[in-house]
Amino acid sequence: VWLISENHYKDPDIIEYFVPNAERQTIVLPDGSTVQVNAGSLLVYSSTFTKTKRQVYLSGEANFSIEPDKKRPFIVRTGGFNIEVLGTKFNVESYPGSGFIATTLEHGSVKVYKETNPEETIVMEPNEQLVYNPHEQTFEIARVDVADYSAWTNGVLRFNNKSLDEILLVME
């Protein structure tokens, strides 16, 4: 009985995956979803997901391709901000010190909410970008060319309508 209970109630291993500057990595999660993690980013996840939800923590930038699973939503937690999906492709940018968190939806749909207020949600549609300013507690949604925000996954940097400060930060 002790051996069975020991294995049954054992906490899953936590995996911390850091991608150094000037690199990007592709990670396959326990459910088969893939995540392309950009330079200077940290992705934290469990070696096994629970029966009710799949959850990861992100600091930096990553592009997610999530396997559909209606019984277990997929949640990306970053900077007091949650992005919940069932199956979709989207990009999240949440570098510490940047002053914003941006979610860009390629296809599917995502539900976005603050951890402190999960009842107040925003549902995004494809080709939309939601930018959250945690200091001012404001959301801004705009229609965008998704290719501008996911080009980094193919090793391309696109700087349409970007300031020199934004360009230098990405180049760094």
Backbone as a ProteinNet text record, in pm:
[ID]
protein_1_A
[PRIMARY]
VWLISENHYKDPDIIEYFVPNAERQTIVLPDGSTVQVNAGSLLVYSSTFTKTKRQVYLSGEANFSIEPDKKRPFIVRTGGFNIEVLGTKFNVESYPGSGFIATTLEHGSVKVYKETNPEETIVMEPNEQLVYNPHEQTFEIARVDVADYSAWTNGVLRFNNKSLDEILLVME
[TERTIARY]
83.8	0	87.9	193.9	281.8	343.7	390.9	451.8	351.3	228.3	126.1	93.2	71.2	36.7	152.8	274.7	392.5	400.5	376.9	381.7	258.2	143.6	19.4	14.6	62.8	53.7	183	275.5	403.5	384	445.5	439.1	515.6	461.9	533.4	660.8	756.4	880	852.2	912.7	900.9	1022.4	997.5	1104.7	1116.5	1236.4	1265.8	1354.3	1307.9	1380.3	1416.6	1545.9	1594.1	1665.7	1631.2	1695.7	1785.6	1917.6	2010.1	1991.7	2048	2043.2	2104.7	2054	2099	2064.5	1973.6	1928.9	1777.1	1721	1579	1568.3	1471.4	1457.7	1312.5	1292	1158.1	1144.4	1035.6	1010.1	878.5	877.8	754.6	707.6	587.1	531	472.4	442.8	392	264.8	184.6	61.1	80.4	204	232.3	230.9	191.4	194.9	340.3	364.2	500.4	508.4	624.8	649.8	785.7	788	914.1	945.5	1057.6	1094.3	1205.2	1185.5	1279.4	1393.3	1493.8	1613.5	1579.2	1653.7	1637.8	1508.1	1450.3	1319.3	1328.2	1234.7	1225.4	1085.2	1076.7	949.6	955	854.5	847.6	719.1	731.9	614.8	638.4	530.4	535.9	566.2	637.8	670	545	438.6	308.5	200.6	100.4	-10.2	-116.9	-199.4	-305.9	-421.4	-517.7	-634.6	-731.4	-717.2	-812.1	-754.8	-621.5	-565.9	-418.8	-376.2	-236.5	-189.9	-78.5	-37.8	113.2	154.7	295.7	313.6	436.5	472.5	577.3	561.5	652.7	703.9	834.5	897.7	981.6	940.2	1008.6	910.8	952	865.9	862.3	743.8	727.7	610.8	618.4	511.9	457.2	327.3	264.6	179.1	192.2	101.7	42.4	-82.3	-143.1	-230.7	-210.8	-294	-432.9	-539	-674.5	-705	-771.7	-816.8	-928.1	-1052.8	-1166.6	-1180.8	-1130.1	-1143.8	-1036.3	-923.4	-813.2	-767.6	-813.2	-765.5	-615.4	-553	-410.2	-398.5	-319.9	-307.4	-161	-136.4	-4.3	-15.1	66.4	66.8	192.6	173.7	286.7	254.8	331.4	320.2	182.1	110.9	-21	-129.6	-100.2	-185	-195.2	-315.7	-334.7	-394.7	-347.6	-400.9	-448.9	-577.4	-635.5	-683	-646.1	-682.5	-723.2	-790.9	-820.2	-734.1	-711.1	-625.7	-611.2	-490.9	-472.5	-324.2	-293.9	-155.6	-149.4	-56.8	-46.4	93.3	125.5	254.7	233.4	324.6	318.7	454	452.2	575	558.1	646.5	635.1	773.6	860.9	995	989.6	1061	1065	1122	1061.2	1109.9	1062.1	989.5	944.4	825.5	752.1	639.4	509.6	508.7	384.9	390.3	271.9	257.7	171.3	218.7	144.8	112.4	-11.1	-55.5	-105.7	-52.1	-90.5	-145.9	-271.2	-338.7	-328.9	-271.2	-259.7	-386.5	-430.7	-558.9	-615.3	-746.9	-814.6	-872.1	-882.5	-926.7	-862.4	-845.4	-789.3	-872.4	-870.8	-938.7	-829.8	-830.8	-727.3	-790.1	-720.9	-770.4	-657.3	-680.5	-584	-606.3	-497.1	-508.5	-596.7	-593.7	-670.7	-819.1	-856.4	-996	-1031	-1038.8	-1063.5	-1203.2	-1296.9	-1432	-1436.7	-1346.6	-1343.1	-1247.2	-1302.7	-1219.1	-1235.5	-1134.4	-1137.8	-1112.7	-1202.1	-1185.2	-1131.6	-1017.7	-952.1	-989.6	-981.6	-1004.3	-873.3	-861.8	-738.7	-700.7	-570.6	-511	-533.1	-557.2	-566.6	-447.4	-409.6	-305.1	-360.9	-343.5	-384.3	-257.4	-248	-133.8	-185.5	-125.4	-163.7	-52	-87	8.7	-18	68.4	41.9	50.9	126.2	139.2	11.6	-49.8	-172.5	-297.3	-278	-389.5	-483.7	-425.6	-507.5	-481.6	-585.2	-577.6	-598.8	-529	-549.1	-549.8	-654	-665	-656.8	-580.3	-566.7	-557.6	-599.9	-580.8	-437.5	-365.7	-225	-195	-79.3	-25.7	51.2	-5.1	51.4	194.3	224.7	358.6	467.2	434	531.5	572.7	481.2	505.3	548.6	541.3	587.3	703.7	752.5	862.5	988.7	1007.4	1127.2	1137.6	1025	1028.1	1099.4	1110.4	1182.1	1317.7	1362.7	1492.2	1490.3	1372.3	1358.2	1314.6	1372.7	1331.4	1259.9	1136.5	1057.9	1028.5	1056.3	1042	948.9	830.1	733.4	676.6	685.7	632	687.8	815.8	881.3	975.4	986.6	1079.4	1221.3	1318.5	1457.6	1482.9	1420.1	1435.5	1386.3	1271.1	1216.9	1308.3	1360.9	1451.3	1578.4	1636.1	1759.6	1737.3	1623	1592.3	1585.9	1521.9	1513.9	1652	1729.4	1863.4	1953.6	1934.6	2013	1988.4
-119	0	124.8	124.4	241	268.7	164.9	184.6	241.3	190.8	239.8	385.3	417.2	554.6	649.1	602.9	686.7	727.4	634.6	665.3	741.8	713.6	777.7	925.3	958.7	1095.8	1174.4	1122.1	1188.2	1316.1	1423.8	1549.8	1536.2	1594.2	1586.4	1671.1	1634.7	1710.9	1841.8	1949.1	2079.4	2098	2136.7	2157.4	2306.7	2359.9	2499.6	2500.2	2564.6	2564.6	2708.2	2741.5	2875.9	2874.9	2970.9	2984.6	3107.2	3088.1	3201.8	3300	3418.1	3518.4	3462.3	3509.1	3471.4	3326.9	3264.7	3129.6	3124.3	3019.1	2986.5	2835.2	2783.5	2639.3	2598.4	2475.3	2418.1	2310.6	2317.5	2223.1	2152	2020.7	1943.6	1915.8	1962	1946.3	1806.1	1766	1630.8	1593.5	1692.3	1662.2	1661.6	1683.6	1686.7	1825.3	1926.9	2065.1	2106.6	2198.7	2246.8	2394.7	2431.9	2570.7	2609.9	2717.5	2773.9	2887.6	2875.7	2972.3	3061.3	3193.6	3290.3	3317.7	3388.4	3421	3494	3463.8	3531.2	3498.5	3383.1	3346.9	3224.9	3218	3106.1	3047.8	2915.7	2844.3	2741	2742.1	2648.6	2568.2	2434.1	2348.2	2217.1	2144.6	2017.2	1905.3	1803.8	1690.9	1612.5	1625.8	1567.1	1669.5	1681	1771.4	1697.9	1773.5	1712.3	1669.2	1602.9	1556.7	1669.5	1784.7	1893.7	2014.3	2033.9	2147.6	2125.9	2200.3	2203.2	2346.3	2363.5	2497.2	2514.2	2630.4	2665.5	2808.7	2843.7	2978.9	3030.9	3154.5	3211.2	3346.4	3364.8	3494.8	3513.1	3601.5	3619	3606.1	3539.6	3526.1	3382.4	3337.5	3202	3198.5	3106.1	3084.1	2944.3	2935.3	2811	2751	2619.8	2542	2436.4	2457.1	2376.5	2266	2145.4	2031.7	2050.1	2030.6	2045.5	1941.5	1983.6	1894.6	1969.1	1942.8	2016	1993.4	1881.6	1852.3	1919.7	1956.5	2017.5	2145	2260.6	2384.4	2402.1	2474.5	2505	2649.2	2672.1	2806.7	2849.7	2967.7	3030	3139.1	3129.2	3230	3314	3446.7	3536	3671.7	3713.9	3848.2	3887.4	3800.3	3832.3	3828.7	3768.3	3768.7	3624.4	3575.3	3438	3435.5	3340.2	3317.7	3173.1	3151.8	3018.1	2977	2854.7	2805.6	2659.1	2612.6	2470.1	2407.7	2476.1	2429.6	2541.9	2589.9	2708.2	2736.9	2842.7	2887.1	3036.9	3073.8	3213.8	3243.4	3373.3	3419.8	3502.3	3488	3566.2	3632	3763.5	3837.1	3900.5	3861.9	3909.7	3916.9	3996.2	4009.9	4096.7	4057.6	4141	4279.1	4381.5	4517.4	4582.7	4509.9	4569.7	4662.9	4645.9	4733.7	4690.9	4574.5	4527.6	4376.1	4318.7	4177.9	4175.5	4110.6	4108.3	3964.9	3944.4	3815.8	3840	3763.3	3776.1	3642.3	3640.5	3516.3	3490.4	3373.6	3335	3265.7	3162.3	3098.7	3031.4	3003.5	2950.1	3064.8	3045.7	3153.7	3136.8	3248.4	3246.2	3337.2	3303.4	3384.3	3440.8	3572.4	3641	3706.6	3694.8	3757.5	3778.1	3874.2	3897.4	3791.9	3748.5	3649.7	3701	3830.7	3888.8	3902.9	3889.7	3905.8	3809.2	3678.3	3580.6	3588.3	3658.7	3670.4	3768.1	3864.6	3964.4	3917	3859.4	3799.9	3873.8	3858.7	3909.7	3790	3767.2	3657.6	3717.3	3665.8	3718.2	3635.6	3701.3	3637.6	3635.8	3548.4	3544.7	3681.7	3705.7	3830	3948.5	3920.1	4025.7	4018.1	4134.8	4142.9	4219.8	4160.9	4226.7	4265.5	4392.4	4441.6	4485.6	4430.2	4461.7	4540.5	4655.1	4736	4712.7	4635.5	4604	4724.3	4827	4944.5	5027.9	5040	5118.4	5030.9	4897.2	4801.7	4820.9	4844.7	4867.6	4761.1	4735.2	4644.4	4724	4684.2	4745.3	4633.1	4628.7	4525.8	4591.6	4529.9	4583.9	4469	4494.5	4399.8	4417.8	4306.9	4313.2	4210.6	4227.4	4125.4	4028.4	3911.6	3813.5	3776.3	3776.8	3739.1	3828	3953.8	4044.6	3997.4	3930	3892	3747.5	3668.1	3529.5	3499.5	3599.5	3579.5	3530.6	3567	3525.3	3372.7	3301.5	3154.9	3093.9	3172.4	3127.3	3195.6	3264.6	3331.2	3465.9	3523.8	3651.6	3757.3	3875.8	3988.3	4089.6	4126.4	4223.6	4341.7	4462.8	4582.9	4684.5	4643.4	4736.5	4826.9	4957.2	5058.5	5045.7	5016.9	5006.4	5124.2	5168.8	5277.5	5221.5	5310.9	5269.3	5200.6	5249.9	5187.2	5044.1	5018.9	4882.9	4792.6	4844.4	4767.4	4731.4	4827.4	4801.1	4699.2	4704.2	4607.3	4466.1	4449	4317	4271.5	4361.8	4326.2	4283.9	4343.2	4307.6	4161.3
0	0	0	76.5	82.6	-53.7	-124.2	-255.9	-356.4	-353.3	-445	-414	-287.4	-251.3	-275.4	-256.4	-279.9	-426.7	-517.3	-660.5	-706.9	-647.2	-688.7	-648.7	-532.2	-481.9	-497.6	-569.5	-590.5	-672	-626.5	-699.1	-830.7	-939.3	-1066.7	-1062.4	-1143.1	-1153.2	-1227	-1179.6	-1243.6	-1333.1	-1456.8	-1553.8	-1580.3	-1563.4	-1594.5	-1717.6	-1823.3	-1949.7	-1984.7	-1975.7	-2006.2	-2140.5	-2226.3	-2356.2	-2350.1	-2365.1	-2357.8	-2474.1	-2459	-2565.2	-2692.5	-2806.2	-2939.8	-2976	-2903.2	-2935.5	-2930.2	-2988.3	-2970.7	-2973.4	-2899.8	-2884.9	-2904	-2949.2	-2960	-2854	-2777.9	-2669.6	-2698.8	-2678.4	-2688.9	-2546.3	-2515.1	-2380.8	-2363.4	-2238.9	-2213	-2289	-2330.7	-2404.2	-2555.3	-2603.4	-2746.2	-2806	-2730.1	-2777.9	-2795.9	-2890.7	-2911.3	-2876.9	-2824.3	-2786.2	-2841.8	-2920.8	-2964.6	-2869.3	-2798.6	-2695.5	-2750.1	-2739.6	-2793.6	-2695.7	-2743.1	-2665.5	-2536.6	-2430.1	-2302.3	-2232.4	-2260.8	-2205.8	-2115.4	-2021.1	-1927.3	-1934.5	-1956.8	-1957.3	-1846	-1758.6	-1646.1	-1661.2	-1652.9	-1666.3	-1592	-1572.3	-1502.1	-1601.4	-1555.8	-1643.7	-1681.7	-1604	-1636.9	-1603.5	-1690.6	-1664.4	-1584.8	-1512.4	-1432.6	-1523.3	-1464.2	-1539.6	-1571.8	-1506.5	-1526.9	-1601	-1599.7	-1672.6	-1705.8	-1807.1	-1850.8	-1828.9	-1759.3	-1718.4	-1733.5	-1786.9	-1797.1	-1748	-1711.9	-1669.2	-1766.1	-1811.6	-1910.2	-1864.8	-1880.6	-1865.9	-1991.4	-2079.7	-2207	-2320.7	-2429.3	-2546.5	-2594	-2632.8	-2684.9	-2781.2	-2877	-2973.4	-2947.6	-2918.6	-2875.4	-2986.1	-3007.9	-3092.5	-3001.6	-2958.4	-2853.4	-2911.8	-2861	-2898.5	-2838.2	-2917.1	-2863.1	-2754.9	-2650.1	-2542.6	-2467.8	-2504.8	-2447.1	-2296.8	-2245.6	-2103	-2019.1	-2082.2	-2007	-2077.3	-2029.8	-2092	-2070.4	-2159.8	-2152.3	-2105.6	-2001.1	-1943.2	-1943.2	-1998.8	-1991.4	-1886.2	-1781.9	-1675.1	-1691.2	-1691	-1707.4	-1647.4	-1551.6	-1494.7	-1445.9	-1375.1	-1324.4	-1429.8	-1541.8	-1659.8	-1707.6	-1736.6	-1781.8	-1921.1	-2001.8	-2135.3	-2136.5	-2161.2	-2156.7	-2295.5	-2336.7	-2469.9	-2461.2	-2564.7	-2576.9	-2686.2	-2793.1	-2901.6	-3001.5	-3020.8	-3105	-3125.1	-3199.5	-3220.1	-3190.6	-3101.4	-3061.4	-3010.4	-3002.9	-2956.1	-2829.1	-2731.9	-2608.6	-2588.3	-2562.1	-2530.3	-2393.7	-2300.7	-2162.2	-2098.4	-2156.7	-2100.6	-1975.7	-1870.1	-1749.6	-1782.7	-1728.4	-1749.8	-1877.7	-1963.6	-2089.7	-2070	-1960.7	-1932.7	-1998.2	-2066.8	-2128.3	-2144.9	-2165.1	-2200.7	-2325.7	-2432.3	-2558.4	-2597.9	-2639.5	-2692.7	-2834	-2929.7	-3069.5	-3115.2	-3160.4	-3196.5	-3346.1	-3382	-3522.3	-3571	-3499.1	-3531	-3407.5	-3411.3	-3294.6	-3213.8	-3083.1	-2995.6	-2858.3	-2790.3	-2654.9	-2565.9	-2439.4	-2338.1	-2248.4	-2229.2	-2153.9	-2031.5	-1916.8	-1795.2	-1696.2	-1603.9	-1496.7	-1389.1	-1324.4	-1216.5	-1103.7	-1079.4	-969.2	-1001.1	-1129	-1169.1	-1282.9	-1254.6	-1361	-1421.8	-1357.6	-1412.3	-1530	-1531.7	-1638.6	-1747.1	-1854.5	-1958.8	-2090.6	-2173.8	-2310.6	-2401.4	-2498	-2593.1	-2721.9	-2765.9	-2885.6	-3008.5	-3124.8	-3253.4	-3330.8	-3434.5	-3513.8	-3569.3	-3579.9	-3629.2	-3536.5	-3409.1	-3309.7	-3215.3	-3165.6	-3063.9	-2944.9	-2827.8	-2704.4	-2629.5	-2592.8	-2516.1	-2380.1	-2276.3	-2138.5	-2073.1	-2014.6	-1940.8	-1792.2	-1722.6	-1582.3	-1489	-1525.6	-1439.1	-1439.8	-1557	-1569.2	-1563.7	-1563.4	-1558.9	-1678.6	-1799.3	-1917.8	-2024.7	-2105.5	-2219.4	-2347.1	-2452.9	-2583.3	-2686.4	-2770.1	-2872.7	-3009.6	-3100.6	-3235.7	-3336.3	-3459.5	-3569.5	-3618	-3637.5	-3676.2	-3784.6	-3846.9	-3936.9	-3848.4	-3826.4	-3733.6	-3771.8	-3899.7	-3945.6	-3885.1	-3855.2	-3793.7	-3654.5	-3585.3	-3446.2	-3428.4	-3534	-3523.7	-3618	-3689.5	-3784.1	-3714.6	-3587.9	-3513.8	-3506.2	-3514.9	-3506.8	-3626.5	-3736	-3855.7	-3870.4	-3765.2	-3768.1	-3837.7	-3856.6	-3925.6	-3825	-3835.4	-3750.8	-3839.1	-3801.8	-3876.8	-3786.3	-3837.8	-3756	-3822.1	-3860.2	-3919	-3810.2	-3833	-3740.9	-3599.3	-3586.9	-3455.8	-3437	-3312.7	-3281.4	-3272.8	-3276.6	-3265.4	-3131.2	-3024.6	-2892.1	-2893.4	-2955.7	-2964	-3046.3	-3155.8	-3242.1	-3167.5	-3096.3	-3022.1	-2912.1	-2847.7	-2742.3	-2799.5	-2915.5	-2979.9	-3024.8	-3081.7	-3129.7	-3014.7	-2899.2	-2781.5	-2744.1
[MASK]
++++++++++++++++++++++++++++++++++++++++++++++++++++++++++++++++++++++++++++++++++++++++++++++++++++++++++++++++++++++++++++++++++++++++++++++++++++++++++++++++++++++++++++

